[in-house]
Amino acid sequence: MTDGSTGQPSTAQPSTARHRAAPAAAAGAGTLLQLLRDGVPRTRSELSALTGLARSTVTGRVDALLAAGFIAPSGETASTGGRPPATFAFNPAAKIVLGADLGATHARLAVTDLAGTVLTAVNADLEIALGPKAVLDWVVEHGRKLLDEVDRPVADLLGIGIGLPGPVEHSTGRAVNPPIMPGWDGFDVPSYVRERIPVPVLVDNDVNIMALGEHFTAWPEYEHLLFIKAATGIGCGIIVGGQVYRGAQGAAGDMGHIRVAGADDAHCRCGNTGCLEAVASGAAIATALTGEGIPAGGSLDVVELARSGSVPALQRVRQAGRDIGEVLAGAVNFFNPSIIVIGGSLALAGDHLIAGVREVIYQRSLPLATRHLRIAAARTGESSGAIGAGVMVIEHALDPARLNAGTAV
Ligand SMILES: [Zn+2]
């Protein structure tokens, strides 16, 4: 790989554009692989027709992909006579990836194949505040154990993806002024991990990898997706044209500190007043309920109260949905997403959160922007972050531009 010295993409953006073919002139092995990643077996003639490449060129590139293991022969097509042509399909078992979803107090680690299927996983209570070395040592130790469990050597590992619960500079893999991660500011996460397991290491924030995991496993047909994580805080992962959109400094989607009307007396941990997070986060609801004489320690307590039918908890969750909807209504007009996916622990409170979101968005957004807009609950569950961290690595390594340059196969 061109970035072998750092494990980071030179352009900083892993591609998720697996359904789109590059122009024929640029078509190399990577473009063929993107075509085959839908799992449909194709013959050399079909690949030639789809890419506009000469048969001899296709043959050479198919051979390279076969040698790398990314595709495998998948039998022969029916033929009207003579020797039937061989077909080839994507081989998700060729390599594996390791995805780590590191939260404030909890970690999940998963090994997946190249189709994002979880082969094995482990959960643990792990405080991110223990600092980078202790937490990453845990990732390395348990990552190796998971590889042993699935009986695959490090040589089969395409890379490691890591999600952190704070702002991350994706191009360097370093956390930037993370509020709840003492000791992590500026720490070189990729280098530290790569010294222990020598494969490419990519890092992003937890909301972006959850968005990627949800998009890849549950909503691949939607090109423009907003993923909302409503939990202790509130964040948004943005998928544009099938790829994570991070913005100029990686701060895109930080919707928790957008102002909500009528919340001026709510003080936010960022120092401002009236932030969405100060009124609609799990932490804010827990504080408000406790003030009403209903003790709640955090978003999981709020979920439990709502599920047990506590009317004040249900009302506050519904109102949180409306507040989130108010901020999203502007985003819908501005960004015109095809789907909004609501996830995070607060979404486990049932339909009340999403009902509040829907109520305001359909009322406040422009009809053209909402005509085909879908608003849905997250589907991938507790694995979305770990799967997404792995998907970040897969999309980076199998990026057509990278493969077409002849660097990976
Ligand atoms: Zn704020």
Short mmCIF file of C-alpha atoms and ligand atoms in Angstrom, two decimals:
data_model
loop_
_atom_site.label_atom_id
_atom_site.label_comp_id
_atom_site.label_asym_id
_atom_site.label_seq_id
_atom_site.Cartn_x
_atom_site.Cartn_y
_atom_site.Cartn_z
CA MET A 1 0.00 0.00 0.00
CA THR A 2 1.11 3.52 -0.65
CA ASP A 3 0.47 4.36 2.97
CA GLY A 4 2.24 1.32 4.37
CA SER A 5 4.52 3.46 6.49
CA THR A 6 1.68 4.95 8.48
CA GLY A 7 -1.29 2.68 7.96
CA GLN A 8 -3.34 5.77 7.22
CA PRO A 9 -4.98 6.72 3.94
CA SER A 10 -3.11 9.45 2.17
CA THR A 11 -6.40 11.06 1.24
CA ALA A 12 -7.88 10.38 4.67
CA GLN A 13 -11.16 9.07 3.35
CA PRO A 14 -11.84 5.35 3.08
CA SER A 15 -14.20 4.67 0.22
CA THR A 16 -17.55 3.02 0.71
CA ALA A 17 -18.54 3.37 -2.91
CA ARG A 18 -18.70 -0.32 -3.56
CA HIS A 19 -21.64 -0.19 -5.92
CA ARG A 20 -20.17 2.25 -8.36
CA ALA A 21 -17.72 1.40 -11.08
CA ALA A 22 -14.93 3.73 -12.04
CA PRO A 23 -14.73 4.91 -15.66
CA ALA A 24 -13.43 2.17 -17.93
CA ALA A 25 -10.22 4.06 -18.63
CA ALA A 26 -9.30 3.84 -14.95
CA ALA A 27 -10.58 0.32 -14.47
CA GLY A 28 -8.09 -2.02 -12.87
CA ALA A 29 -8.30 -4.99 -10.55
CA GLY A 30 -10.02 -2.79 -7.95
CA THR A 31 -12.86 -1.89 -10.28
CA LEU A 32 -13.46 -5.54 -11.11
CA LEU A 33 -13.49 -6.33 -7.40
CA GLN A 34 -16.06 -3.58 -6.73
CA LEU A 35 -18.30 -5.13 -9.37
CA LEU A 36 -17.90 -8.58 -7.84
CA ARG A 37 -18.46 -7.48 -4.25
CA ASP A 38 -22.23 -7.71 -4.71
CA GLY A 39 -21.68 -11.50 -4.59
CA VAL A 40 -23.05 -12.17 -8.08
CA PRO A 41 -20.76 -14.56 -9.98
CA ARG A 42 -19.66 -13.23 -13.37
CA THR A 43 -17.72 -14.53 -16.32
CA ARG A 44 -14.71 -12.82 -17.89
CA SER A 45 -16.93 -11.79 -20.82
CA GLU A 46 -19.46 -10.19 -18.50
CA LEU A 47 -16.70 -8.32 -16.65
CA SER A 48 -15.30 -7.19 -19.97
CA ALA A 49 -18.70 -5.91 -21.10
CA LEU A 50 -19.37 -4.15 -17.77
CA THR A 51 -16.02 -2.37 -17.65
CA GLY A 52 -15.31 -1.86 -21.33
CA LEU A 53 -11.93 -3.53 -20.84
CA ALA A 54 -10.43 -5.92 -23.38
CA ARG A 55 -10.80 -9.64 -22.59
CA SER A 56 -7.03 -10.02 -22.25
CA THR A 57 -6.89 -7.17 -19.74
CA VAL A 58 -9.76 -8.66 -17.72
CA THR A 59 -8.01 -12.03 -17.68
CA GLY A 60 -4.84 -10.50 -16.24
CA ARG A 61 -6.76 -8.65 -13.53
CA VAL A 62 -8.91 -11.61 -12.64
CA ASP A 63 -5.72 -13.65 -12.24
CA ALA A 64 -4.30 -11.01 -9.87
CA LEU A 65 -7.48 -11.03 -7.75
CA LEU A 66 -7.53 -14.84 -7.72
CA ALA A 67 -3.90 -14.91 -6.59
CA ALA A 68 -4.72 -12.45 -3.76
CA GLY A 69 -7.70 -14.57 -2.75
CA PHE A 70 -10.18 -11.69 -2.98
CA ILE A 71 -12.21 -13.59 -5.58
CA ALA A 72 -12.69 -17.31 -6.11
CA PRO A 73 -13.99 -19.49 -8.93
CA SER A 74 -17.69 -20.05 -8.36
CA GLY A 75 -18.51 -22.77 -10.86
CA GLU A 76 -19.53 -22.69 -14.44
CA THR A 77 -22.50 -21.10 -16.14
CA ALA A 78 -25.03 -23.06 -18.12
CA SER A 79 -23.93 -23.33 -21.70
CA THR A 80 -25.60 -24.24 -24.92
CA GLY A 81 -22.62 -26.23 -26.02
CA GLY A 82 -18.88 -26.48 -25.76
CA ARG A 83 -16.95 -25.77 -22.59
CA PRO A 84 -18.96 -23.55 -20.25
CA PRO A 85 -17.23 -20.31 -19.23
CA ALA A 86 -15.89 -20.08 -15.67
CA THR A 87 -17.44 -17.56 -13.28
CA PHE A 88 -15.86 -15.69 -10.38
CA ALA A 89 -17.31 -14.17 -7.23
CA PHE A 90 -16.15 -12.17 -4.26
CA ASN A 91 -14.56 -14.32 -1.56
CA PRO A 92 -15.44 -12.74 1.82
CA ALA A 93 -13.41 -15.37 3.67
CA ALA A 94 -10.15 -14.30 2.01
CA LYS A 95 -9.20 -12.00 4.86
CA ILE A 96 -10.51 -10.91 8.23
CA VAL A 97 -10.61 -7.57 10.04
CA LEU A 98 -10.64 -6.62 13.70
CA GLY A 99 -13.04 -3.88 14.81
CA ALA A 100 -12.93 -2.21 18.24
CA ASP A 101 -15.76 -0.04 19.56
CA LEU A 102 -14.43 1.73 22.64
CA GLY A 103 -17.05 3.61 24.66
CA ALA A 104 -16.77 5.63 27.86
CA THR A 105 -17.13 2.59 30.11
CA HIS A 106 -17.58 -0.34 27.74
CA ALA A 107 -15.63 -2.00 24.94
CA ARG A 108 -16.63 -4.39 22.21
CA LEU A 109 -14.23 -6.18 19.91
CA ALA A 110 -15.26 -8.21 16.86
CA VAL A 111 -13.57 -10.19 14.12
CA THR A 112 -15.48 -10.07 10.85
CA ASP A 113 -14.96 -11.39 7.36
CA LEU A 114 -14.83 -9.07 4.34
CA ALA A 115 -18.63 -9.05 4.12
CA GLY A 116 -18.91 -7.64 7.66
CA THR A 117 -20.18 -10.92 9.12
CA VAL A 118 -19.16 -11.27 12.77
CA LEU A 119 -17.08 -14.43 13.28
CA THR A 120 -16.45 -13.89 16.98
CA ALA A 121 -16.71 -11.01 19.45
CA VAL A 122 -16.04 -10.07 23.05
CA ASN A 123 -17.52 -7.44 25.41
CA ALA A 124 -15.98 -5.96 28.51
CA ASP A 125 -16.45 -3.20 31.03
CA LEU A 126 -13.49 -0.98 30.27
CA GLU A 127 -13.02 2.63 31.35
CA ILE A 128 -11.66 4.78 28.52
CA ALA A 129 -10.32 7.04 31.31
CA LEU A 130 -7.73 4.36 32.15
CA GLY A 131 -5.74 6.01 29.35
CA PRO A 132 -4.57 4.92 25.90
CA LYS A 133 -1.92 2.38 26.86
CA ALA A 134 -4.09 0.35 29.25
CA VAL A 135 -7.09 0.42 26.89
CA LEU A 136 -5.12 -0.34 23.70
CA ASP A 137 -3.19 -3.12 25.47
CA TRP A 138 -6.59 -4.68 26.18
CA VAL A 139 -7.52 -4.35 22.49
CA VAL A 140 -4.24 -5.99 21.42
CA GLU A 141 -4.43 -8.82 23.97
CA HIS A 142 -8.07 -9.70 23.27
CA GLY A 143 -7.65 -9.09 19.53
CA ARG A 144 -4.97 -11.80 19.48
CA LYS A 145 -7.22 -14.12 21.48
CA LEU A 146 -10.07 -13.63 19.00
CA LEU A 147 -7.73 -14.44 16.09
CA ASP A 148 -6.78 -17.68 17.89
CA GLU A 149 -10.45 -18.44 18.43
CA VAL A 150 -11.21 -18.27 14.71
CA ASP A 151 -7.88 -19.98 13.99
CA ARG A 152 -6.54 -17.28 11.66
CA PRO A 153 -2.99 -15.89 11.69
CA VAL A 154 -2.10 -12.19 11.78
CA ALA A 155 -1.16 -12.60 8.09
CA ASP A 156 -4.89 -12.98 7.36
CA LEU A 157 -5.70 -9.74 9.16
CA LEU A 158 -6.40 -6.95 6.65
CA GLY A 159 -6.26 -4.30 9.37
CA ILE A 160 -7.66 -3.01 12.64
CA GLY A 161 -10.38 -0.35 12.96
CA ILE A 162 -10.91 1.51 16.21
CA GLY A 163 -13.76 3.80 17.29
CA LEU A 164 -13.21 6.25 20.15
CA PRO A 165 -15.84 8.14 22.19
CA GLY A 166 -14.57 11.62 21.30
CA PRO A 167 -13.34 13.82 18.46
CA VAL A 168 -10.74 12.10 16.27
CA GLU A 169 -8.50 13.48 13.55
CA HIS A 170 -9.09 10.63 11.12
CA SER A 171 -6.05 11.33 8.95
CA THR A 172 -3.64 10.77 11.87
CA GLY A 173 -5.77 8.55 14.10
CA ARG A 174 -5.29 10.84 17.08
CA ALA A 175 -7.96 12.03 19.51
CA VAL A 176 -8.30 15.83 19.63
CA ASN A 177 -9.23 17.44 22.98
CA PRO A 178 -11.54 14.58 23.95
CA PRO A 179 -13.62 15.70 26.95
CA ILE A 180 -14.01 12.31 28.65
CA MET A 181 -10.67 10.71 27.69
CA PRO A 182 -7.86 11.87 29.98
CA GLY A 183 -4.41 11.07 28.56
CA TRP A 184 -5.66 10.48 25.01
CA ASP A 185 -5.24 13.98 23.57
CA GLY A 186 -2.84 13.72 20.64
CA PHE A 187 -1.89 10.11 21.41
CA ASP A 188 -0.73 8.24 18.29
CA VAL A 189 -3.19 5.34 18.42
CA PRO A 190 -2.25 3.72 15.05
CA SER A 191 1.48 3.60 15.84
CA TYR A 192 0.96 2.16 19.31
CA VAL A 193 -1.28 -0.65 18.04
CA ARG A 194 0.77 -1.32 14.90
CA GLU A 195 3.93 -1.84 16.95
CA ARG A 196 2.13 -4.74 18.61
CA ILE A 197 0.12 -6.10 15.68
CA PRO A 198 1.81 -5.04 12.42
CA VAL A 199 -1.21 -4.26 10.20
CA PRO A 200 -2.83 -0.99 9.04
CA VAL A 201 -4.78 0.70 11.85
CA LEU A 202 -7.56 3.23 11.21
CA VAL A 203 -9.30 5.34 13.87
CA ASP A 204 -12.53 7.35 13.87
CA ASN A 205 -15.10 8.53 16.40
CA ASP A 206 -17.74 6.14 17.69
CA VAL A 207 -20.68 7.80 15.94
CA ASN A 208 -19.04 7.63 12.50
CA ILE A 209 -18.24 3.93 12.85
CA MET A 210 -21.78 3.20 14.10
CA ALA A 211 -23.15 5.03 11.05
CA LEU A 212 -20.87 2.97 8.82
CA GLY A 213 -21.86 -0.30 10.53
CA GLU A 214 -25.57 0.50 10.25
CA HIS A 215 -25.24 1.61 6.63
CA PHE A 216 -23.18 -1.41 5.57
CA THR A 217 -25.28 -4.08 7.26
CA ALA A 218 -28.82 -2.69 7.28
CA TRP A 219 -29.24 0.15 4.77
CA PRO A 220 -26.69 -0.23 1.92
CA GLU A 221 -29.26 0.88 -0.65
CA TYR A 222 -29.52 4.35 0.94
CA GLU A 223 -26.78 6.66 -0.34
CA HIS A 224 -27.52 9.62 1.95
CA LEU A 225 -27.91 8.57 5.55
CA LEU A 226 -27.92 10.37 8.89
CA PHE A 227 -27.27 8.17 11.91
CA ILE A 228 -28.24 9.68 15.26
CA LYS A 229 -26.65 8.33 18.41
CA ALA A 230 -28.83 9.42 21.32
CA ALA A 231 -27.22 8.27 24.55
CA THR A 232 -25.33 10.04 27.35
CA GLY A 233 -24.53 12.63 24.65
CA ILE A 234 -26.01 13.20 21.18
CA GLY A 235 -24.06 12.87 17.94
CA CYS A 236 -24.68 12.29 14.26
CA GLY A 237 -22.78 10.27 11.68
CA ILE A 238 -23.20 11.43 8.08
CA ILE A 239 -23.02 9.13 5.07
CA VAL A 240 -22.92 10.96 1.73
CA GLY A 241 -22.88 9.05 -1.52
CA GLY A 242 -22.15 5.91 0.50
CA GLN A 243 -19.11 7.38 2.30
CA VAL A 244 -18.58 8.85 5.76
CA TYR A 245 -18.55 12.65 5.55
CA ARG A 246 -16.24 14.13 8.19
CA GLY A 247 -15.99 17.80 7.21
CA ALA A 248 -12.87 19.96 7.11
CA GLN A 249 -11.68 19.17 10.65
CA GLY A 250 -13.59 15.95 11.32
CA ALA A 251 -16.24 17.76 13.36
CA ALA A 252 -19.16 17.20 10.97
CA GLY A 253 -22.26 15.82 12.65
CA ASP A 254 -21.57 17.25 16.10
CA MET A 255 -25.24 18.17 16.49
CA GLY A 256 -25.32 17.96 20.30
CA HIS A 257 -24.32 21.59 20.66
CA ILE A 258 -26.77 23.13 18.21
CA ARG A 259 -29.17 25.50 19.95
CA VAL A 260 -32.75 24.43 20.63
CA ALA A 261 -35.50 27.03 20.90
CA GLY A 262 -36.86 27.55 24.41
CA ALA A 263 -33.92 25.88 26.16
CA ASP A 264 -31.99 29.02 27.05
CA ASP A 265 -31.77 28.27 30.75
CA ALA A 266 -30.24 24.84 30.19
CA HIS A 267 -26.50 24.88 30.84
CA CYS A 268 -24.36 22.60 28.70
CA ARG A 269 -21.03 20.99 29.61
CA CYS A 270 -19.51 22.82 26.62
CA GLY A 271 -20.02 26.15 28.43
CA ASN A 272 -22.93 27.39 26.32
CA THR A 273 -26.63 27.37 27.14
CA GLY A 274 -29.53 25.94 25.18
CA CYS A 275 -27.59 23.11 23.50
CA LEU A 276 -29.56 20.09 22.28
CA GLU A 277 -27.44 17.86 24.50
CA ALA A 278 -28.29 19.96 27.57
CA VAL A 279 -32.01 19.14 27.22
CA ALA A 280 -32.38 15.93 25.19
CA SER A 281 -29.46 13.65 26.09
CA GLY A 282 -29.86 10.66 28.38
CA ALA A 283 -27.78 12.48 30.98
CA ALA A 284 -30.02 15.58 30.80
CA ILE A 285 -33.22 13.53 31.10
CA ALA A 286 -31.79 11.59 34.05
CA THR A 287 -30.93 14.84 35.82
CA ALA A 288 -34.39 16.28 35.16
CA LEU A 289 -36.17 13.16 36.41
CA THR A 290 -34.01 13.06 39.52
CA GLY A 291 -35.00 16.68 40.14
CA GLU A 292 -38.65 15.60 39.98
CA GLY A 293 -38.04 13.00 42.67
CA ILE A 294 -37.60 10.08 40.27
CA PRO A 295 -34.00 8.92 40.77
CA ALA A 296 -32.14 8.13 37.52
CA GLY A 297 -28.36 7.79 37.22
CA GLY A 298 -28.01 7.93 33.44
CA SER A 299 -29.52 7.07 30.07
CA LEU A 300 -29.89 3.36 30.88
CA ASP A 301 -31.96 4.22 33.97
CA VAL A 302 -34.11 6.47 31.79
CA VAL A 303 -34.64 3.57 29.38
CA GLU A 304 -35.60 1.27 32.23
CA LEU A 305 -38.09 3.80 33.64
CA ALA A 306 -39.63 4.37 30.21
CA ARG A 307 -39.95 0.64 29.59
CA SER A 308 -41.63 0.16 32.96
CA GLY A 309 -44.23 2.73 31.96
CA SER A 310 -43.14 5.75 34.03
CA VAL A 311 -45.22 8.58 32.55
CA PRO A 312 -42.74 11.38 33.39
CA ALA A 313 -39.92 9.34 31.79
CA LEU A 314 -42.01 8.63 28.69
CA GLN A 315 -42.97 12.29 28.35
CA ARG A 316 -39.36 13.41 28.64
CA VAL A 317 -38.15 10.83 26.12
CA ARG A 318 -40.86 11.96 23.70
CA GLN A 319 -39.88 15.60 24.22
CA ALA A 320 -36.21 14.66 23.66
CA GLY A 321 -37.32 13.16 20.34
CA ARG A 322 -39.05 16.44 19.45
CA ASP A 323 -35.94 18.46 20.38
CA ILE A 324 -33.73 16.17 18.30
CA GLY A 325 -36.33 16.47 15.52
CA GLU A 326 -36.15 20.27 15.69
CA VAL A 327 -32.41 20.24 15.02
CA LEU A 328 -32.78 17.51 12.41
CA ALA A 329 -35.56 19.39 10.60
CA GLY A 330 -33.03 22.02 9.60
CA ALA A 331 -30.53 19.33 8.63
CA VAL A 332 -33.18 17.62 6.48
CA ASN A 333 -33.84 20.82 4.53
CA PHE A 334 -30.13 21.46 4.20
CA PHE A 335 -28.81 17.97 3.47
CA ASN A 336 -31.83 16.12 2.03
CA PRO A 337 -31.01 12.65 3.40
CA SER A 338 -32.84 9.57 2.11
CA ILE A 339 -32.94 7.99 5.57
CA ILE A 340 -32.46 9.00 9.21
CA VAL A 341 -31.51 6.11 11.50
CA ILE A 342 -32.05 6.61 15.24
CA GLY A 343 -29.75 4.60 17.52
CA GLY A 344 -27.87 4.80 20.81
CA SER A 345 -29.02 3.63 24.23
CA LEU A 346 -31.86 6.17 24.49
CA ALA A 347 -33.45 4.65 21.37
CA LEU A 348 -33.96 1.48 23.43
CA ALA A 349 -36.70 3.31 25.34
CA GLY A 350 -39.17 2.17 22.69
CA ASP A 351 -41.04 4.09 20.02
CA HIS A 352 -41.37 7.32 22.00
CA LEU A 353 -38.06 8.84 20.95
CA ILE A 354 -38.52 8.14 17.26
CA ALA A 355 -42.17 9.24 17.42
CA GLY A 356 -41.07 12.64 18.73
CA VAL A 357 -38.43 12.91 15.99
CA ARG A 358 -40.96 12.05 13.28
CA GLU A 359 -43.58 14.42 14.64
CA VAL A 360 -41.36 17.48 14.30
CA ILE A 361 -39.46 16.58 11.12
CA TYR A 362 -42.59 15.91 9.06
CA GLN A 363 -44.14 19.10 10.42
CA ARG A 364 -41.14 21.37 10.01
CA SER A 365 -39.15 20.14 7.00
CA LEU A 366 -39.93 21.00 3.41
CA PRO A 367 -42.29 18.59 1.62
CA LEU A 368 -39.77 17.96 -1.15
CA ALA A 369 -37.14 16.93 1.41
CA THR A 370 -39.50 14.61 3.32
CA ARG A 371 -41.45 13.11 0.40
CA HIS A 372 -39.32 9.97 0.31
CA LEU A 373 -37.57 10.40 3.65
CA ARG A 374 -37.50 7.34 5.88
CA ILE A 375 -37.01 7.65 9.65
CA ALA A 376 -36.17 4.30 11.21
CA ALA A 377 -34.78 2.71 14.35
CA ALA A 378 -31.25 1.30 14.21
CA ARG A 379 -31.15 -2.40 13.34
CA THR A 380 -27.60 -3.57 13.88
CA GLY A 381 -27.74 -3.53 17.69
CA GLU A 382 -24.74 -3.56 19.99
CA SER A 383 -22.36 -4.69 17.24
CA SER A 384 -22.84 -1.72 14.90
CA GLY A 385 -19.74 0.12 16.16
CA ALA A 386 -17.40 -2.89 16.05
CA ILE A 387 -18.73 -3.94 12.63
CA GLY A 388 -18.40 -0.36 11.38
CA ALA A 389 -14.81 -0.13 12.62
CA GLY A 390 -14.07 -3.25 10.58
CA VAL A 391 -15.96 -1.89 7.56
CA MET A 392 -13.80 1.26 7.71
CA VAL A 393 -10.75 -0.99 7.21
CA ILE A 394 -12.39 -3.10 4.49
CA GLU A 395 -13.49 -0.09 2.45
CA HIS A 396 -10.06 1.48 2.82
CA ALA A 397 -8.14 -1.63 1.77
CA LEU A 398 -10.50 -2.59 -1.07
CA ASP A 399 -10.80 0.97 -2.36
CA PRO A 400 -10.78 0.66 -6.17
CA ALA A 401 -8.31 3.53 -6.55
CA ARG A 402 -5.87 1.77 -4.23
CA LEU A 403 -6.31 -1.62 -5.91
CA ASN A 404 -6.24 -0.14 -9.40
CA ALA A 405 -2.88 1.38 -8.59
CA GLY A 406 -1.73 -2.21 -8.24
CA THR A 407 -0.56 -1.78 -4.66
CA ALA A 408 -2.67 -4.32 -2.84
CA VAL A 409 -3.00 -7.25 -5.22
ZN ZN B 1 -23.12 22.43 24.39
#
